[in-house]
Amino acid sequence: MTQTVLIADDHPMCAAALGMATEQVVPGADTVKVGTIAEAVAAAEQRRFDLILLDLMLPDVQGFAGLLMLRRLQPRATIAIVSSTDEPVVMRRAAREGASGYIPKSAPMSEMVASIRTLLGGGNAFPPEMTEPEDEAAITPSRIGELSPAQFRVLRAAADGSQNKQIAYELGIAETTVKTHFAQIFRKLGVTNRTQAILALQALDVTA
């Protein structure tokens, strides 16, 4: 059976390199290339993929939210993060959120090929530096995926510095509704105040 691969990367050169690496591992692989998470989701809703190579910083998604979305849509697919960020803490978070591998964009072609071969073979492919000692202070329990779209918008507005009254005005809702959303946000994220909730959201952000 032909292997199906989804490459979600908005950088043409990187997408081309991933395509070439995939072709070296599986000549004739059925490869689909997209440049946004919306396109990736649309593709994932239409067919099953064996491997998904996901750029961590697609223009229309925040941090690991794209990984969570594709994980839900393609529970049997092997998903690997592709990123110009090579921080061990980011790699470990990717693993916690369900990624089976992490391919730095700075990796030479030989390493990309090796990683894709391992992933298609059912293994995990993370760089050695992922095992460096972890900074516990950098780990913030994150259950952002449990928030409703409305709660997420409220939290994003708070992260941008808006207070309750301003959030209510910006989102066209009552201030009491904003307070209710925050109460639910705190409960879902397992935090006790606005600052902790914002830190949980910011933990998903990564600088590419």
PDB file of N, CA, C and O in Angstrom, residues 79-129:
ATOM      1  N   ILE A  79       2.524  11.823  13.831  1.00  0.00           N
ATOM      2  CA  ILE A  79       2.693  13.259  13.615  1.00  0.00           C
ATOM      3  C   ILE A  79       4.029  13.712  14.182  1.00  0.00           C
ATOM      4  O   ILE A  79       4.363  13.413  15.332  1.00  0.00           O
ATOM      5  N   ALA A  80       4.788  14.431  13.372  1.00  0.00           N
ATOM      6  CA  ALA A  80       6.064  14.983  13.811  1.00  0.00           C
ATOM      7  C   ALA A  80       6.053  16.491  13.613  1.00  0.00           C
ATOM      8  O   ALA A  80       5.521  16.994  12.623  1.00  0.00           O
ATOM      9  N   ILE A  81       6.631  17.195  14.560  1.00  0.00           N
ATOM     10  CA  ILE A  81       6.744  18.649  14.476  1.00  0.00           C
ATOM     11  C   ILE A  81       7.993  19.014  13.688  1.00  0.00           C
ATOM     12  O   ILE A  81       9.049  18.397  13.838  1.00  0.00           O
ATOM     13  N   VAL A  82       7.853  20.029  12.854  1.00  0.00           N
ATOM     14  CA  VAL A  82       8.992  20.579  12.116  1.00  0.00           C
ATOM     15  C   VAL A  82       9.105  22.039  12.531  1.00  0.00           C
ATOM     16  O   VAL A  82       8.120  22.775  12.473  1.00  0.00           O
ATOM     17  N   SER A  83      10.287  22.463  12.982  1.00  0.00           N
ATOM     18  CA  SER A  83      10.402  23.829  13.479  1.00  0.00           C
ATOM     19  C   SER A  83      11.827  24.340  13.419  1.00  0.00           C
ATOM     20  O   SER A  83      12.781  23.564  13.473  1.00  0.00           O
ATOM     21  N   SER A  84      11.955  25.661  13.332  1.00  0.00           N
ATOM     22  CA  SER A  84      13.273  26.283  13.403  1.00  0.00           C
ATOM     23  C   SER A  84      13.678  26.485  14.854  1.00  0.00           C
ATOM     24  O   SER A  84      14.790  26.913  15.151  1.00  0.00           O
ATOM     25  N   THR A  85      12.777  26.196  15.778  1.00  0.00           N
ATOM     26  CA  THR A  85      13.086  26.255  17.205  1.00  0.00           C
ATOM     27  C   THR A  85      13.678  24.923  17.649  1.00  0.00           C
ATOM     28  O   THR A  85      13.079  23.876  17.411  1.00  0.00           O
ATOM     29  N   ASP A  86      14.837  24.972  18.286  1.00  0.00           N
ATOM     30  CA  ASP A  86      15.469  23.724  18.706  1.00  0.00           C
ATOM     31  C   ASP A  86      15.666  23.666  20.218  1.00  0.00           C
ATOM     32  O   ASP A  86      16.581  23.000  20.718  1.00  0.00           O
ATOM     33  N   GLU A  87      14.781  24.345  20.959  1.00  0.00           N
ATOM     34  CA  GLU A  87      14.858  24.329  22.417  1.00  0.00           C
ATOM     35  C   GLU A  87      14.346  22.989  22.953  1.00  0.00           C
ATOM     36  O   GLU A  87      13.243  22.559  22.602  1.00  0.00           O
ATOM     37  N   PRO A  88      15.111  22.324  23.836  1.00  0.00           N
ATOM     38  CA  PRO A  88      14.675  21.039  24.395  1.00  0.00           C
ATOM     39  C   PRO A  88      13.304  21.100  25.056  1.00  0.00           C
ATOM     40  O   PRO A  88      12.511  20.160  24.948  1.00  0.00           O
ATOM     41  N   VAL A  89      13.004  22.218  25.737  1.00  0.00           N
ATOM     42  CA  VAL A  89      11.713  22.313  26.420  1.00  0.00           C
ATOM     43  C   VAL A  89      10.567  22.281  25.420  1.00  0.00           C
ATOM     44  O   VAL A  89       9.485  21.736  25.702  1.00  0.00           O
ATOM     45  N   VAL A  90      10.778  22.848  24.234  1.00  0.00           N
ATOM     46  CA  VAL A  90       9.745  22.833  23.191  1.00  0.00           C
ATOM     47  C   VAL A  90       9.574  21.416  22.655  1.00  0.00           C
ATOM     48  O   VAL A  90       8.457  20.951  22.416  1.00  0.00           O
ATOM     49  N   MET A  91      10.681  20.713  22.481  1.00  0.00           N
ATOM     50  CA  MET A  91      10.623  19.329  22.002  1.00  0.00           C
ATOM     51  C   MET A  91       9.869  18.451  22.996  1.00  0.00           C
ATOM     52  O   MET A  91       9.042  17.623  22.602  1.00  0.00           O
ATOM     53  N   ARG A  92      10.141  18.653  24.286  1.00  0.00           N
ATOM     54  CA  ARG A  92       9.462  17.837  25.295  1.00  0.00           C
ATOM     55  C   ARG A  92       7.966  18.138  25.327  1.00  0.00           C
ATOM     56  O   ARG A  92       7.142  17.243  25.503  1.00  0.00           O
ATOM     57  N   ARG A  93       7.613  19.411  25.148  1.00  0.00           N
ATOM     58  CA  ARG A  93       6.187  19.740  25.117  1.00  0.00           C
ATOM     59  C   ARG A  93       5.519  19.094  23.910  1.00  0.00           C
ATOM     60  O   ARG A  93       4.392  18.614  23.985  1.00  0.00           O
ATOM     61  N   ALA A  94       6.219  19.083  22.782  1.00  0.00           N
ATOM     62  CA  ALA A  94       5.669  18.439  21.586  1.00  0.00           C
ATOM     63  C   ALA A  94       5.370  16.966  21.873  1.00  0.00           C
ATOM     64  O   ALA A  94       4.321  16.444  21.493  1.00  0.00           O
ATOM     65  N   ALA A  95       6.296  16.315  22.569  1.00  0.00           N
ATOM     66  CA  ALA A  95       6.093  14.901  22.910  1.00  0.00           C
ATOM     67  C   ALA A  95       4.894  14.742  23.842  1.00  0.00           C
ATOM     68  O   ALA A  95       4.075  13.830  23.666  1.00  0.00           O
ATOM     69  N   ARG A  96       4.766  15.631  24.813  1.00  0.00           N
ATOM     70  CA  ARG A  96       3.632  15.539  25.750  1.00  0.00           C
ATOM     71  C   ARG A  96       2.303  15.769  25.057  1.00  0.00           C
ATOM     72  O   ARG A  96       1.273  15.228  25.468  1.00  0.00           O
ATOM     73  N   GLU A  97       2.315  16.581  24.008  1.00  0.00           N
ATOM     74  CA  GLU A  97       1.068  16.879  23.293  1.00  0.00           C
ATOM     75  C   GLU A  97       0.755  15.856  22.210  1.00  0.00           C
ATOM     76  O   GLU A  97      -0.206  16.008  21.464  1.00  0.00           O
ATOM     77  N   GLY A  98       1.561  14.812  22.089  1.00  0.00           N
ATOM     78  CA  GLY A  98       1.218  13.725  21.182  1.00  0.00           C
ATOM     79  C   GLY A  98       2.075  13.560  19.951  1.00  0.00           C
ATOM     80  O   GLY A  98       1.811  12.677  19.125  1.00  0.00           O
ATOM     81  N   ALA A  99       3.112  14.394  19.789  1.00  0.00           N
ATOM     82  CA  ALA A  99       3.994  14.232  18.633  1.00  0.00           C
ATOM     83  C   ALA A  99       4.890  13.014  18.807  1.00  0.00           C
ATOM     84  O   ALA A  99       5.321  12.695  19.915  1.00  0.00           O
ATOM     85  N   SER A 100       5.171  12.341  17.698  1.00  0.00           N
ATOM     86  CA  SER A 100       6.057  11.176  17.720  1.00  0.00           C
ATOM     87  C   SER A 100       7.487  11.536  17.334  1.00  0.00           C
ATOM     88  O   SER A 100       8.377  10.697  17.405  1.00  0.00           O
ATOM     89  N   GLY A 101       7.675  12.781  16.903  1.00  0.00           N
ATOM     90  CA  GLY A 101       9.011  13.192  16.503  1.00  0.00           C
ATOM     91  C   GLY A 101       9.119  14.695  16.398  1.00  0.00           C
ATOM     92  O   GLY A 101       8.111  15.419  16.471  1.00  0.00           O
ATOM     93  N   TYR A 102      10.350  15.157  16.249  1.00  0.00           N
ATOM     94  CA  TYR A 102      10.618  16.596  16.151  1.00  0.00           C
ATOM     95  C   TYR A 102      11.810  16.773  15.224  1.00  0.00           C
ATOM     96  O   TYR A 102      12.897  16.264  15.494  1.00  0.00           O
ATOM     97  N   ILE A 103      11.582  17.480  14.111  1.00  0.00           N
ATOM     98  CA  ILE A 103      12.634  17.659  13.116  1.00  0.00           C
ATOM     99  C   ILE A 103      13.000  19.133  13.014  1.00  0.00           C
ATOM    100  O   ILE A 103      12.204  19.940  12.508  1.00  0.00           O
ATOM    101  N   PRO A 104      14.170  19.535  13.517  1.00  0.00           N
ATOM    102  CA  PRO A 104      14.589  20.933  13.386  1.00  0.00           C
ATOM    103  C   PRO A 104      14.796  21.283  11.913  1.00  0.00           C
ATOM    104  O   PRO A 104      15.316  20.468  11.138  1.00  0.00           O
ATOM    105  N   LYS A 105      14.396  22.487  11.524  1.00  0.00           N
ATOM    106  CA  LYS A 105      14.570  22.883  10.131  1.00  0.00           C
ATOM    107  C   LYS A 105      16.039  23.045   9.766  1.00  0.00           C
ATOM    108  O   LYS A 105      16.393  23.051   8.585  1.00  0.00           O
ATOM    109  N   SER A 106      16.881  23.165  10.796  1.00  0.00           N
ATOM    110  CA  SER A 106      18.314  23.283  10.550  1.00  0.00           C
ATOM    111  C   SER A 106      18.983  21.935  10.316  1.00  0.00           C
ATOM    112  O   SER A 106      20.166  21.874   9.981  1.00  0.00           O
ATOM    113  N   ALA A 107      18.228  20.854  10.482  1.00  0.00           N
ATOM    114  CA  ALA A 107      18.801  19.511  10.322  1.00  0.00           C
ATOM    115  C   ALA A 107      19.214  19.271   8.876  1.00  0.00           C
ATOM    116  O   ALA A 107      18.511  19.675   7.947  1.00  0.00           O
ATOM    117  N   PRO A 108      20.356  18.615   8.664  1.00  0.00           N
ATOM    118  CA  PRO A 108      20.766  18.293   7.292  1.00  0.00           C
ATOM    119  C   PRO A 108      19.818  17.261   6.682  1.00  0.00           C
ATOM    120  O   PRO A 108      19.083  16.572   7.399  1.00  0.00           O
ATOM    121  N   MET A 109      19.847  17.146   5.384  1.00  0.00           N
ATOM    122  CA  MET A 109      18.961  16.226   4.682  1.00  0.00           C
ATOM    123  C   MET A 109      19.086  14.806   5.213  1.00  0.00           C
ATOM    124  O   MET A 109      18.083  14.094   5.365  1.00  0.00           O
ATOM    125  N   SER A 110      20.297  14.382   5.519  1.00  0.00           N
ATOM    126  CA  SER A 110      20.507  13.008   6.006  1.00  0.00           C
ATOM    127  C   SER A 110      19.741  12.747   7.294  1.00  0.00           C
ATOM    128  O   SER A 110      19.196  11.652   7.497  1.00  0.00           O
ATOM    129  N   GLU A 111      19.679  13.763   8.180  1.00  0.00           N
ATOM    130  CA  GLU A 111      18.954  13.588   9.435  1.00  0.00           C
ATOM    131  C   GLU A 111      17.446  13.604   9.209  1.00  0.00           C
ATOM    132  O   GLU A 111      16.697  12.884   9.875  1.00  0.00           O
ATOM    133  N   MET A 112      16.988  14.433   8.268  1.00  0.00           N
ATOM    134  CA  MET A 112      15.562  14.432   7.933  1.00  0.00           C
ATOM    135  C   MET A 112      15.145  13.064   7.405  1.00  0.00           C
ATOM    136  O   MET A 112      14.107  12.519   7.789  1.00  0.00           O
ATOM    137  N   VAL A 113      15.977  12.520   6.525  1.00  0.00           N
ATOM    138  CA  VAL A 113      15.692  11.195   5.958  1.00  0.00           C
ATOM    139  C   VAL A 113      15.640  10.151   7.058  1.00  0.00           C
ATOM    140  O   VAL A 113      14.717   9.320   7.117  1.00  0.00           O
ATOM    141  N   ALA A 114      16.622  10.188   7.966  1.00  0.00           N
ATOM    142  CA  ALA A 114      16.678   9.213   9.058  1.00  0.00           C
ATOM    143  C   ALA A 114      15.451   9.334   9.957  1.00  0.00           C
ATOM    144  O   ALA A 114      14.872   8.320  10.380  1.00  0.00           O
ATOM    145  N   SER A 115      15.045  10.562  10.255  1.00  0.00           N
ATOM    146  CA  SER A 115      13.885  10.775  11.118  1.00  0.00           C
ATOM    147  C   SER A 115      12.609  10.262  10.463  1.00  0.00           C
ATOM    148  O   SER A 115      11.797   9.583  11.104  1.00  0.00           O
ATOM    149  N   ILE A 116      12.427  10.580   9.187  1.00  0.00           N
ATOM    150  CA  ILE A 116      11.223  10.133   8.479  1.00  0.00           C
ATOM    151  C   ILE A 116      11.201   8.612   8.366  1.00  0.00           C
ATOM    152  O   ILE A 116      10.139   7.986   8.507  1.00  0.00           O
ATOM    153  N   ARG A 117      12.354   8.006   8.133  1.00  0.00           N
ATOM    154  CA  ARG A 117      12.422   6.542   8.061  1.00  0.00           C
ATOM    155  C   ARG A 117      12.012   5.924   9.404  1.00  0.00           C
ATOM    156  O   ARG A 117      11.253   4.944   9.463  1.00  0.00           O
ATOM    157  N   THR A 118      12.493   6.510  10.491  1.00  0.00           N
ATOM    158  CA  THR A 118      12.147   6.014  11.829  1.00  0.00           C
ATOM    159  C   THR A 118      10.653   6.181  12.102  1.00  0.00           C
ATOM    160  O   THR A 118       9.995   5.275  12.618  1.00  0.00           O
ATOM    161  N   LEU A 119      10.126   7.336  11.757  1.00  0.00           N
ATOM    162  CA  LEU A 119       8.706   7.617  12.001  1.00  0.00           C
ATOM    163  C   LEU A 119       7.803   6.683  11.210  1.00  0.00           C
ATOM    164  O   LEU A 119       6.831   6.131  11.748  1.00  0.00           O
ATOM    165  N   LEU A 120       8.118   6.472   9.945  1.00  0.00           N
ATOM    166  CA  LEU A 120       7.295   5.582   9.123  1.00  0.00           C
ATOM    167  C   LEU A 120       7.455   4.130   9.545  1.00  0.00           C
ATOM    168  O   LEU A 120       6.592   3.297   9.264  1.00  0.00           O
ATOM    169  N   GLY A 121       8.543   3.859  10.246  1.00  0.00           N
ATOM    170  CA  GLY A 121       8.764   2.505  10.752  1.00  0.00           C
ATOM    171  C   GLY A 121       8.104   2.270  12.098  1.00  0.00           C
ATOM    172  O   GLY A 121       8.238   1.192  12.679  1.00  0.00           O
ATOM    173  N   GLY A 122       7.421   3.298  12.606  1.00  0.00           N
ATOM    174  CA  GLY A 122       6.692   3.139  13.866  1.00  0.00           C
ATOM    175  C   GLY A 122       7.444   3.607  15.086  1.00  0.00           C
ATOM    176  O   GLY A 122       6.969   3.427  16.217  1.00  0.00           O
ATOM    177  N   GLY A 123       8.626   4.206  14.888  1.00  0.00           N
ATOM    178  CA  GLY A 123       9.410   4.659  16.027  1.00  0.00           C
ATOM    179  C   GLY A 123       9.248   6.142  16.309  1.00  0.00           C
ATOM    180  O   GLY A 123       8.528   6.852  15.589  1.00  0.00           O
ATOM    181  N   ASN A 124       9.899   6.612  17.354  1.00  0.00           N
ATOM    182  CA  ASN A 124       9.916   8.027  17.697  1.00  0.00           C
ATOM    183  C   ASN A 124      11.237   8.632  17.234  1.00  0.00           C
ATOM    184  O   ASN A 124      12.285   7.973  17.285  1.00  0.00           O
ATOM    185  N   ALA A 125      11.187   9.885  16.801  1.00  0.00           N
ATOM    186  CA  ALA A 125      12.388  10.535  16.279  1.00  0.00           C
ATOM    187  C   ALA A 125      12.529  11.937  16.869  1.00  0.00           C
ATOM    188  O   ALA A 125      11.985  12.904  16.341  1.00  0.00           O
ATOM    189  N   PHE A 126      13.248  12.003  17.977  1.00  0.00           N
ATOM    190  CA  PHE A 126      13.531  13.277  18.624  1.00  0.00           C
ATOM    191  C   PHE A 126      15.037  13.498  18.693  1.00  0.00           C
ATOM    192  O   PHE A 126      15.800  12.542  18.866  1.00  0.00           O
ATOM    193  N   PRO A 127      15.488  14.741  18.563  1.00  0.00           N
ATOM    194  CA  PRO A 127      16.920  15.034  18.654  1.00  0.00           C
ATOM    195  C   PRO A 127      17.469  14.646  20.029  1.00  0.00           C
ATOM    196  O   PRO A 127      16.738  14.689  21.027  1.00  0.00           O
ATOM    197  N   PRO A 128      18.750  14.295  20.120  1.00  0.00           N
ATOM    198  CA  PRO A 128      19.364  13.901  21.391  1.00  0.00           C
ATOM    199  C   PRO A 128      19.248  14.968  22.470  1.00  0.00           C
ATOM    200  O   PRO A 128      19.123  14.651  23.652  1.00  0.00           O
ATOM    201  N   GLU A 129      19.277  16.252  22.070  1.00  0.00           N
ATOM    202  CA  GLU A 129      19.249  17.321  23.072  1.00  0.00           C
ATOM    203  C   GLU A 129      17.933  17.398  23.826  1.00  0.00           C
ATOM    204  O   GLU A 129      17.825  18.084  24.842  1.00  0.00           O
TER     205      GLU A 129
END
